[in-house]
Amino acid sequence: MAYIEFHNVKKSFGKNEVLKGITLEVEKGELVTLLGPSGCGKSTLLRCLSGLEEVTEGQIILDGKDITGVEPRKRNIGMVFQHYSLFPNMTVEQNVAFGLKLKKEPVEQIRESVRGILDTVGLAAQAGQYPSQLSGGQQQRAALARALVTRPKVLLLDEPLSAIDALLRHNLQVEIRRIQKELGITAIFVTHDQDEAMVMSDTIHLMYQGRMEQSGTPTQMYTHPATRFAASFIGHYNVLSRKEMETVFGVKTESEMTAFRPEVVSMKGREERGEAPKDAGNCCAAGIVTSGLSHGNILRYTVRCGSVQVDVDALFRSDRIWKEGQEVWLTLAERDCISL
Ligand code: ADP
Ligand code: MG
């Protein structure tokens, strides 16, 4: 039996069925992410687990106990949201101590627990400061400390880093992962950012329109997307129909759809090589570069091959930078193609 189990959980708001039967298991000590586009039901699923929403149908088990009808404060679940919900008139220390005071724990024990958790999240020096005196990143650390200090059975993080700038966000991703592992806490992290999910997770659960689309480790999700949606959302795959594969790359495929990642395609100039550079196991297409955009150390080109557009990634250090309008050969190894 898993530590957390969702059994066919459905949730409707009026006639709008937002969760269409979610079945999901989370193991103890795992960090899983719910990944998916805005509006697919991620927050609603978390809110059903925390008890802030009642499920319309189905069952939720936590640590061997059916919690479906249990009131929120008895579920022992910690939450951190995108917008730091710290009390502005309390210091960091008072914010973090708040939950323990409600539980009427002895003062000395509260002080001890608060000091310990502030050390863990790296905020010991800010204990006496007010939220307005902290940076966004520090406020999220304080919110994390406040959620963790009561030793919840599970920690829920709903897009906690979405309002934080990119560089700091990456540091916090690594920090949250370290803290989660150090404390051995089970955590569910919600994000719409595939890179964030890849960095953070033991397991990724990809959601789409109120359903579970695919689950797996970051590597499985990146290398073996199961559906067209998974392929487009994780890894930015090119997806071509059978007909397009035949007319553009000249290969007959068995499957309806073929997916391949931008970085597995290689490019050569057609002026240096008049003939298609075709070897065994490869297929080729003639195309024209229509744009090239830098994504940090990667250049992403868009190449038009007849009526089809193919994205191609190259490292920025490549000897050759392609320009708009250049005629190229695209080469693709058949083993890099995934049937959908
Ligand atoms: P996500 O977190 O993946 O962006 P949500 O779970 O917040 O998505 O929302 C999923 C859908 O449920 C959206 O269409 C949203 O409008 C709807 N929804 C969420 N909460 C409510 C509510 N309290 N009342 C009515 N509709 C809601
Ligand atoms: Mg949400």
Short mmCIF file of C-alpha atoms and ligand atoms in Angstrom, two decimals:
data_model
loop_
_atom_site.label_atom_id
_atom_site.label_comp_id
_atom_site.label_asym_id
_atom_site.label_seq_id
_atom_site.Cartn_x
_atom_site.Cartn_y
_atom_site.Cartn_z
CA MET A 1 0.00 0.00 0.00
CA ALA A 2 1.33 3.41 -0.94
CA TYR A 3 1.65 6.28 1.57
CA ILE A 4 -0.83 8.47 -0.33
CA GLU A 5 -3.48 7.03 -2.66
CA PHE A 6 -6.05 8.79 -4.79
CA HIS A 7 -8.73 6.40 -6.00
CA ASN A 8 -10.75 7.62 -8.98
CA VAL A 9 -11.07 11.13 -7.55
CA LYS A 10 -13.59 13.33 -9.32
CA LYS A 11 -14.41 16.96 -8.63
CA SER A 12 -17.02 19.13 -10.28
CA PHE A 13 -17.85 22.79 -9.82
CA GLY A 14 -21.47 22.92 -10.95
CA LYS A 15 -21.53 21.29 -14.37
CA ASN A 16 -17.80 21.74 -14.88
CA GLU A 17 -16.03 18.45 -14.16
CA VAL A 18 -12.51 19.59 -13.31
CA LEU A 19 -11.06 16.27 -12.10
CA LYS A 20 -12.24 13.37 -14.27
CA GLY A 21 -11.18 10.36 -12.21
CA ILE A 22 -7.64 10.73 -10.88
CA THR A 23 -5.89 7.59 -9.63
CA LEU A 24 -2.44 8.21 -8.21
CA GLU A 25 -0.03 6.77 -5.67
CA VAL A 26 2.78 8.52 -3.79
CA GLU A 27 5.40 6.61 -1.83
CA LYS A 28 6.64 7.75 1.58
CA GLY A 29 9.61 10.15 1.38
CA GLU A 30 9.08 10.81 -2.32
CA LEU A 31 8.88 14.23 -3.98
CA VAL A 32 6.40 14.06 -6.81
CA THR A 33 5.37 16.89 -9.09
CA LEU A 34 2.00 17.49 -10.64
CA LEU A 35 2.94 19.05 -13.96
CA GLY A 36 0.54 20.48 -16.50
CA PRO A 37 -0.76 23.62 -18.18
CA SER A 38 -2.71 26.24 -16.31
CA GLY A 39 -6.29 25.15 -15.61
CA CYS A 40 -5.73 21.37 -15.87
CA GLY A 41 -6.72 20.78 -12.23
CA LYS A 42 -3.42 20.64 -10.32
CA SER A 43 -4.42 23.02 -7.52
CA THR A 44 -7.85 21.44 -7.23
CA LEU A 45 -6.23 18.02 -6.70
CA LEU A 46 -3.99 19.44 -3.94
CA ARG A 47 -6.96 21.16 -2.35
CA CYS A 48 -8.85 17.86 -2.30
CA LEU A 49 -5.92 16.25 -0.47
CA SER A 50 -5.66 19.08 2.05
CA GLY A 51 -9.42 19.12 2.59
CA LEU A 52 -9.95 22.69 1.33
CA GLU A 53 -12.21 21.14 -1.33
CA GLU A 54 -14.50 18.15 -0.92
CA VAL A 55 -14.25 15.49 -3.60
CA THR A 56 -17.39 14.80 -5.65
CA GLU A 57 -16.51 11.12 -5.99
CA GLY A 58 -13.64 8.82 -5.07
CA GLN A 59 -11.42 8.25 -2.10
CA ILE A 60 -8.15 9.60 -0.68
CA ILE A 61 -5.96 7.51 1.64
CA LEU A 62 -3.10 8.99 3.67
CA ASP A 63 -0.81 6.76 5.70
CA GLY A 64 -3.30 3.89 5.69
CA LYS A 65 -6.27 6.02 6.72
CA ASP A 66 -9.23 7.11 4.59
CA ILE A 67 -9.19 10.92 4.98
CA THR A 68 -11.84 11.69 2.35
CA GLY A 69 -14.32 13.15 4.86
CA VAL A 70 -11.87 14.29 7.55
CA GLU A 71 -11.81 18.02 8.31
CA PRO A 72 -8.73 19.90 7.03
CA ARG A 73 -7.03 20.72 10.34
CA LYS A 74 -7.11 17.06 11.37
CA ARG A 75 -5.31 15.87 8.25
CA ASN A 76 -1.90 17.15 9.39
CA ILE A 77 -0.85 18.52 6.01
CA GLY A 78 1.56 21.44 5.46
CA MET A 79 1.07 23.87 2.59
CA VAL A 80 3.12 26.52 0.80
CA PHE A 81 1.56 28.70 -1.92
CA GLN A 82 2.81 30.98 -4.65
CA HIS A 83 1.97 34.06 -2.63
CA TYR A 84 3.69 34.03 0.68
CA SER A 85 0.93 34.05 3.21
CA LEU A 86 3.04 35.19 6.15
CA PHE A 87 1.47 37.33 8.87
CA PRO A 88 2.92 40.81 8.21
CA ASN A 89 2.76 41.95 11.83
CA MET A 90 4.76 39.00 13.16
CA THR A 91 8.50 38.32 12.96
CA VAL A 92 9.82 35.28 11.12
CA GLU A 93 10.20 33.48 14.45
CA GLN A 94 6.62 34.32 15.49
CA ASN A 95 5.26 33.27 12.10
CA VAL A 96 6.99 29.91 12.31
CA ALA A 97 5.98 29.39 15.95
CA PHE A 98 2.32 30.15 15.25
CA GLY A 99 1.16 26.60 14.46
CA LEU A 100 2.96 25.13 17.45
CA LYS A 101 1.39 27.72 19.76
CA LEU A 102 -2.04 26.74 18.48
CA LYS A 103 -1.17 23.17 19.40
CA LYS A 104 -0.24 24.47 22.87
CA GLU A 105 3.22 22.97 22.86
CA PRO A 106 5.52 23.97 25.77
CA VAL A 107 7.34 27.29 25.18
CA GLU A 108 10.83 25.84 25.48
CA GLN A 109 10.03 23.08 22.99
CA ILE A 110 8.56 25.62 20.54
CA ARG A 111 11.72 27.72 20.75
CA GLU A 112 13.86 24.65 20.10
CA SER A 113 11.79 23.47 17.09
CA VAL A 114 11.67 26.95 15.54
CA ARG A 115 15.42 27.41 15.91
CA GLY A 116 16.04 24.01 14.32
CA ILE A 117 13.83 24.56 11.30
CA LEU A 118 15.11 28.13 10.70
CA ASP A 119 18.63 26.66 10.63
CA THR A 120 17.52 24.05 8.11
CA VAL A 121 16.01 26.62 5.72
CA GLY A 122 18.93 29.03 6.19
CA LEU A 123 17.02 31.83 7.97
CA ALA A 124 18.53 31.70 11.48
CA ALA A 125 19.92 35.23 11.11
CA GLN A 126 16.53 36.65 10.05
CA ALA A 127 14.52 35.23 12.97
CA GLY A 128 13.71 38.68 14.40
CA GLN A 129 12.82 40.36 11.08
CA TYR A 130 9.37 41.13 9.70
CA PRO A 131 8.20 39.77 6.30
CA SER A 132 8.48 43.23 4.70
CA GLN A 133 12.20 43.23 5.54
CA LEU A 134 12.78 39.97 3.62
CA SER A 135 13.37 39.26 -0.07
CA GLY A 136 10.85 37.11 -1.99
CA GLY A 137 13.11 34.09 -1.70
CA GLN A 138 13.52 34.57 2.06
CA GLN A 139 9.76 34.92 2.48
CA GLN A 140 9.27 31.58 0.74
CA ARG A 141 11.89 30.00 3.01
CA ALA A 142 9.96 31.36 6.00
CA ALA A 143 6.69 29.98 4.59
CA LEU A 144 8.43 26.63 4.10
CA ALA A 145 9.72 26.67 7.69
CA ARG A 146 6.25 27.48 8.95
CA ALA A 147 4.75 24.56 7.02
CA LEU A 148 7.47 22.13 8.13
CA VAL A 149 7.77 22.99 11.82
CA THR A 150 4.62 21.07 12.74
CA ARG A 151 6.08 17.91 11.16
CA PRO A 152 3.19 17.38 8.73
CA LYS A 153 2.58 13.95 7.18
CA VAL A 154 2.89 15.52 3.76
CA LEU A 155 4.05 18.87 2.42
CA LEU A 156 2.11 20.44 -0.47
CA LEU A 157 3.78 23.15 -2.55
CA ASP A 158 1.54 24.93 -5.04
CA GLU A 159 3.74 26.78 -7.56
CA PRO A 160 5.79 28.22 -4.67
CA LEU A 161 8.51 29.63 -6.95
CA SER A 162 6.43 31.10 -9.77
CA ALA A 163 6.76 34.67 -8.51
CA ILE A 164 10.54 34.46 -8.03
CA ASP A 165 13.08 35.46 -10.67
CA ALA A 166 14.89 32.80 -12.68
CA LEU A 167 18.31 32.68 -11.03
CA LEU A 168 17.03 32.64 -7.47
CA ARG A 169 14.34 30.18 -8.49
CA HIS A 170 16.94 27.64 -9.48
CA ASN A 171 18.75 28.01 -6.13
CA LEU A 172 15.48 27.52 -4.28
CA GLN A 173 14.62 24.42 -6.34
CA VAL A 174 17.88 22.84 -5.22
CA GLU A 175 17.36 24.02 -1.62
CA ILE A 176 13.80 22.68 -1.36
CA ARG A 177 14.99 19.34 -2.70
CA ARG A 178 17.84 19.24 -0.15
CA ILE A 179 15.51 20.08 2.76
CA GLN A 180 12.89 17.55 1.62
CA LYS A 181 15.51 14.80 1.48
CA GLU A 182 17.16 15.83 4.74
CA LEU A 183 13.85 15.66 6.61
CA GLY A 184 12.66 12.62 4.66
CA ILE A 185 9.31 14.31 4.14
CA THR A 186 6.78 13.27 1.50
CA ALA A 187 6.05 16.21 -0.78
CA ILE A 188 3.78 17.05 -3.70
CA PHE A 189 5.02 19.95 -5.77
CA VAL A 190 2.81 21.66 -8.35
CA THR A 191 4.29 23.42 -11.36
CA HIS A 192 3.50 24.26 -14.98
CA ASP A 193 7.23 24.46 -15.77
CA GLN A 194 8.69 21.26 -17.24
CA ASP A 195 12.29 22.25 -16.43
CA GLU A 196 11.36 22.76 -12.79
CA ALA A 197 9.65 19.35 -12.73
CA MET A 198 12.72 17.72 -14.28
CA VAL A 199 15.05 19.23 -11.64
CA MET A 200 12.91 18.55 -8.58
CA SER A 201 11.11 15.26 -8.91
CA ASP A 202 11.46 11.61 -8.08
CA THR A 203 8.29 11.10 -10.11
CA ILE A 204 6.45 13.41 -12.51
CA HIS A 205 2.69 13.10 -12.97
CA LEU A 206 1.66 14.94 -16.10
CA MET A 207 -1.94 16.20 -16.01
CA TYR A 208 -4.06 17.37 -18.93
CA GLN A 209 -7.68 18.51 -18.82
CA GLY A 210 -8.48 16.87 -15.49
CA ARG A 211 -6.86 13.53 -16.28
CA MET A 212 -3.51 11.86 -15.63
CA GLU A 213 -1.76 11.85 -18.97
CA GLN A 214 1.45 10.02 -18.04
CA SER A 215 3.58 9.27 -14.97
CA GLY A 216 7.26 8.38 -14.70
CA THR A 217 10.73 9.43 -13.61
CA PRO A 218 12.05 12.63 -15.21
CA THR A 219 14.22 10.53 -17.55
CA GLN A 220 11.33 8.27 -18.59
CA MET A 221 9.11 11.27 -19.23
CA TYR A 222 11.78 13.00 -21.29
CA THR A 223 12.85 10.01 -23.36
CA HIS A 224 9.57 8.11 -23.70
CA PRO A 225 6.56 10.39 -24.02
CA ALA A 226 3.46 8.24 -24.38
CA THR A 227 1.12 10.69 -26.08
CA ARG A 228 1.21 13.63 -28.41
CA PHE A 229 0.45 15.98 -25.54
CA ALA A 230 3.28 14.53 -23.39
CA ALA A 231 5.69 14.87 -26.32
CA SER A 232 4.82 18.50 -26.89
CA PHE A 233 4.83 19.44 -23.19
CA ILE A 234 8.05 17.70 -22.10
CA GLY A 235 11.16 17.87 -24.26
CA HIS A 236 9.60 20.06 -26.94
CA TYR A 237 9.33 17.17 -29.41
CA ASN A 238 8.62 17.58 -33.11
CA VAL A 239 5.52 15.52 -33.89
CA LEU A 240 4.88 14.48 -37.50
CA SER A 241 2.04 12.46 -38.94
CA ARG A 242 2.63 9.28 -40.98
CA LYS A 243 2.00 11.22 -44.17
CA GLU A 244 4.41 14.00 -43.19
CA MET A 245 7.15 11.46 -42.34
CA GLU A 246 6.71 9.96 -45.78
CA THR A 247 6.62 13.17 -47.82
CA VAL A 248 9.29 15.05 -45.82
CA PHE A 249 11.72 12.33 -44.65
CA GLY A 250 10.82 9.67 -47.20
CA VAL A 251 10.16 6.94 -44.63
CA LYS A 252 7.13 4.73 -44.21
CA THR A 253 6.21 4.45 -40.53
CA GLU A 254 3.87 1.97 -38.89
CA SER A 255 2.56 4.41 -36.30
CA GLU A 256 0.14 7.26 -36.88
CA MET A 257 2.47 9.82 -35.24
CA THR A 258 6.25 10.04 -34.92
CA ALA A 259 8.02 12.21 -32.35
CA PHE A 260 11.65 13.29 -32.20
CA ARG A 261 13.46 15.90 -30.12
CA PRO A 262 15.04 19.01 -31.65
CA GLU A 263 18.54 18.05 -30.44
CA VAL A 264 18.63 14.70 -32.29
CA VAL A 265 18.36 16.37 -35.70
CA SER A 266 21.62 17.39 -37.40
CA MET A 267 21.99 20.00 -40.13
CA LYS A 268 24.32 20.32 -43.11
CA GLY A 269 24.45 23.04 -45.78
CA ARG A 270 23.01 21.95 -49.11
CA GLU A 271 25.58 24.01 -51.02
CA GLU A 272 28.45 21.84 -49.63
CA ARG A 273 26.56 18.68 -50.25
CA GLY A 274 24.24 18.40 -53.22
CA GLU A 275 23.06 14.94 -52.36
CA ALA A 276 21.16 13.91 -49.26
CA PRO A 277 23.72 12.66 -46.65
CA LYS A 278 21.84 9.41 -46.24
CA ASP A 279 23.39 6.45 -44.39
CA ALA A 280 21.87 3.21 -43.19
CA GLY A 281 19.47 3.88 -40.31
CA ASN A 282 19.13 7.57 -41.17
CA CYS A 283 16.52 9.54 -43.02
CA CYS A 284 16.92 12.96 -44.56
CA ALA A 285 14.85 15.98 -45.46
CA ALA A 286 15.61 19.10 -47.46
CA GLY A 287 14.64 22.34 -45.74
CA ILE A 288 15.14 26.09 -45.46
CA VAL A 289 16.11 27.81 -42.20
CA THR A 290 13.38 30.28 -41.27
CA SER A 291 14.60 31.47 -37.85
CA GLY A 292 17.18 30.92 -35.14
CA LEU A 293 16.68 31.94 -31.52
CA SER A 294 19.13 31.67 -28.67
CA HIS A 295 18.06 29.85 -25.51
CA GLY A 296 21.18 30.29 -23.38
CA ASN A 297 23.74 27.79 -24.66
CA ILE A 298 21.33 26.36 -27.24
CA LEU A 299 20.33 27.80 -30.60
CA ARG A 300 16.88 26.68 -31.66
CA TYR A 301 16.34 26.83 -35.41
CA THR A 302 13.07 26.53 -37.19
CA VAL A 303 13.41 24.79 -40.54
CA ARG A 304 10.65 24.66 -43.15
CA CYS A 305 10.48 21.36 -45.03
CA GLY A 306 7.66 21.71 -47.54
CA SER A 307 4.52 22.26 -45.50
CA VAL A 308 6.09 21.00 -42.27
CA GLN A 309 8.06 22.98 -39.72
CA VAL A 310 10.84 21.17 -37.82
CA ASP A 311 12.65 22.57 -34.75
CA VAL A 312 16.36 21.82 -34.56
CA ASP A 313 18.61 22.53 -31.54
CA ALA A 314 22.35 23.09 -31.85
CA LEU A 315 24.90 24.05 -29.22
CA PHE A 316 25.88 27.71 -29.43
CA ARG A 317 29.55 26.74 -29.76
CA SER A 318 28.78 25.03 -33.09
CA ASP A 319 31.28 26.07 -35.76
CA ARG A 320 28.46 27.09 -37.95
CA ILE A 321 25.67 29.57 -37.21
CA TRP A 322 22.84 29.23 -39.72
CA LYS A 323 21.07 32.19 -41.21
CA GLU A 324 17.53 32.71 -42.35
CA GLY A 325 17.00 31.49 -45.92
CA GLN A 326 19.88 28.98 -45.97
CA GLU A 327 19.16 25.64 -47.62
CA VAL A 328 19.97 22.66 -45.43
CA TRP A 329 19.75 18.89 -45.13
CA LEU A 330 18.23 17.58 -41.94
CA THR A 331 19.40 14.14 -40.85
CA LEU A 332 17.55 12.04 -38.34
CA ALA A 333 18.49 8.59 -37.00
CA GLU A 334 15.54 6.22 -37.08
CA ARG A 335 16.45 4.99 -33.57
CA ASP A 336 15.79 8.53 -32.25
CA CYS A 337 12.20 8.41 -33.51
CA ILE A 338 9.42 7.53 -31.07
CA SER A 339 6.12 6.06 -32.23
CA LEU A 340 3.07 7.66 -30.66
P1 ADP B 1 -4.42 24.57 -12.20
O1 ADP B 1 -3.99 24.65 -10.78
O2 ADP B 1 -3.94 23.34 -12.91
O3 ADP B 1 -4.06 25.80 -12.97
P2 ADP B 1 -7.09 24.63 -11.08
O4 ADP B 1 -7.16 23.36 -10.30
O5 ADP B 1 -6.84 25.87 -10.31
O6 ADP B 1 -6.01 24.47 -12.25
O7 ADP B 1 -8.42 24.85 -11.90
C1 ADP B 1 -8.95 23.89 -12.77
C2 ADP B 1 -10.29 24.36 -13.28
O8 ADP B 1 -11.22 24.39 -12.20
C3 ADP B 1 -10.29 25.75 -13.88
O9 ADP B 1 -11.09 25.72 -15.03
C4 ADP B 1 -10.90 26.61 -12.80
O10 ADP B 1 -11.57 27.69 -13.36
C5 ADP B 1 -11.86 25.66 -12.12
N1 ADP B 1 -12.05 25.98 -10.68
C6 ADP B 1 -11.09 25.89 -9.73
N2 ADP B 1 -11.58 26.25 -8.52
C7 ADP B 1 -12.89 26.59 -8.72
C8 ADP B 1 -13.95 27.04 -7.87
N3 ADP B 1 -13.76 27.20 -6.57
N4 ADP B 1 -15.15 27.26 -8.45
C9 ADP B 1 -15.35 27.07 -9.77
N5 ADP B 1 -14.40 26.65 -10.62
C10 ADP B 1 -13.18 26.41 -10.11
MG MG B 2 -2.96 26.16 -9.76
#
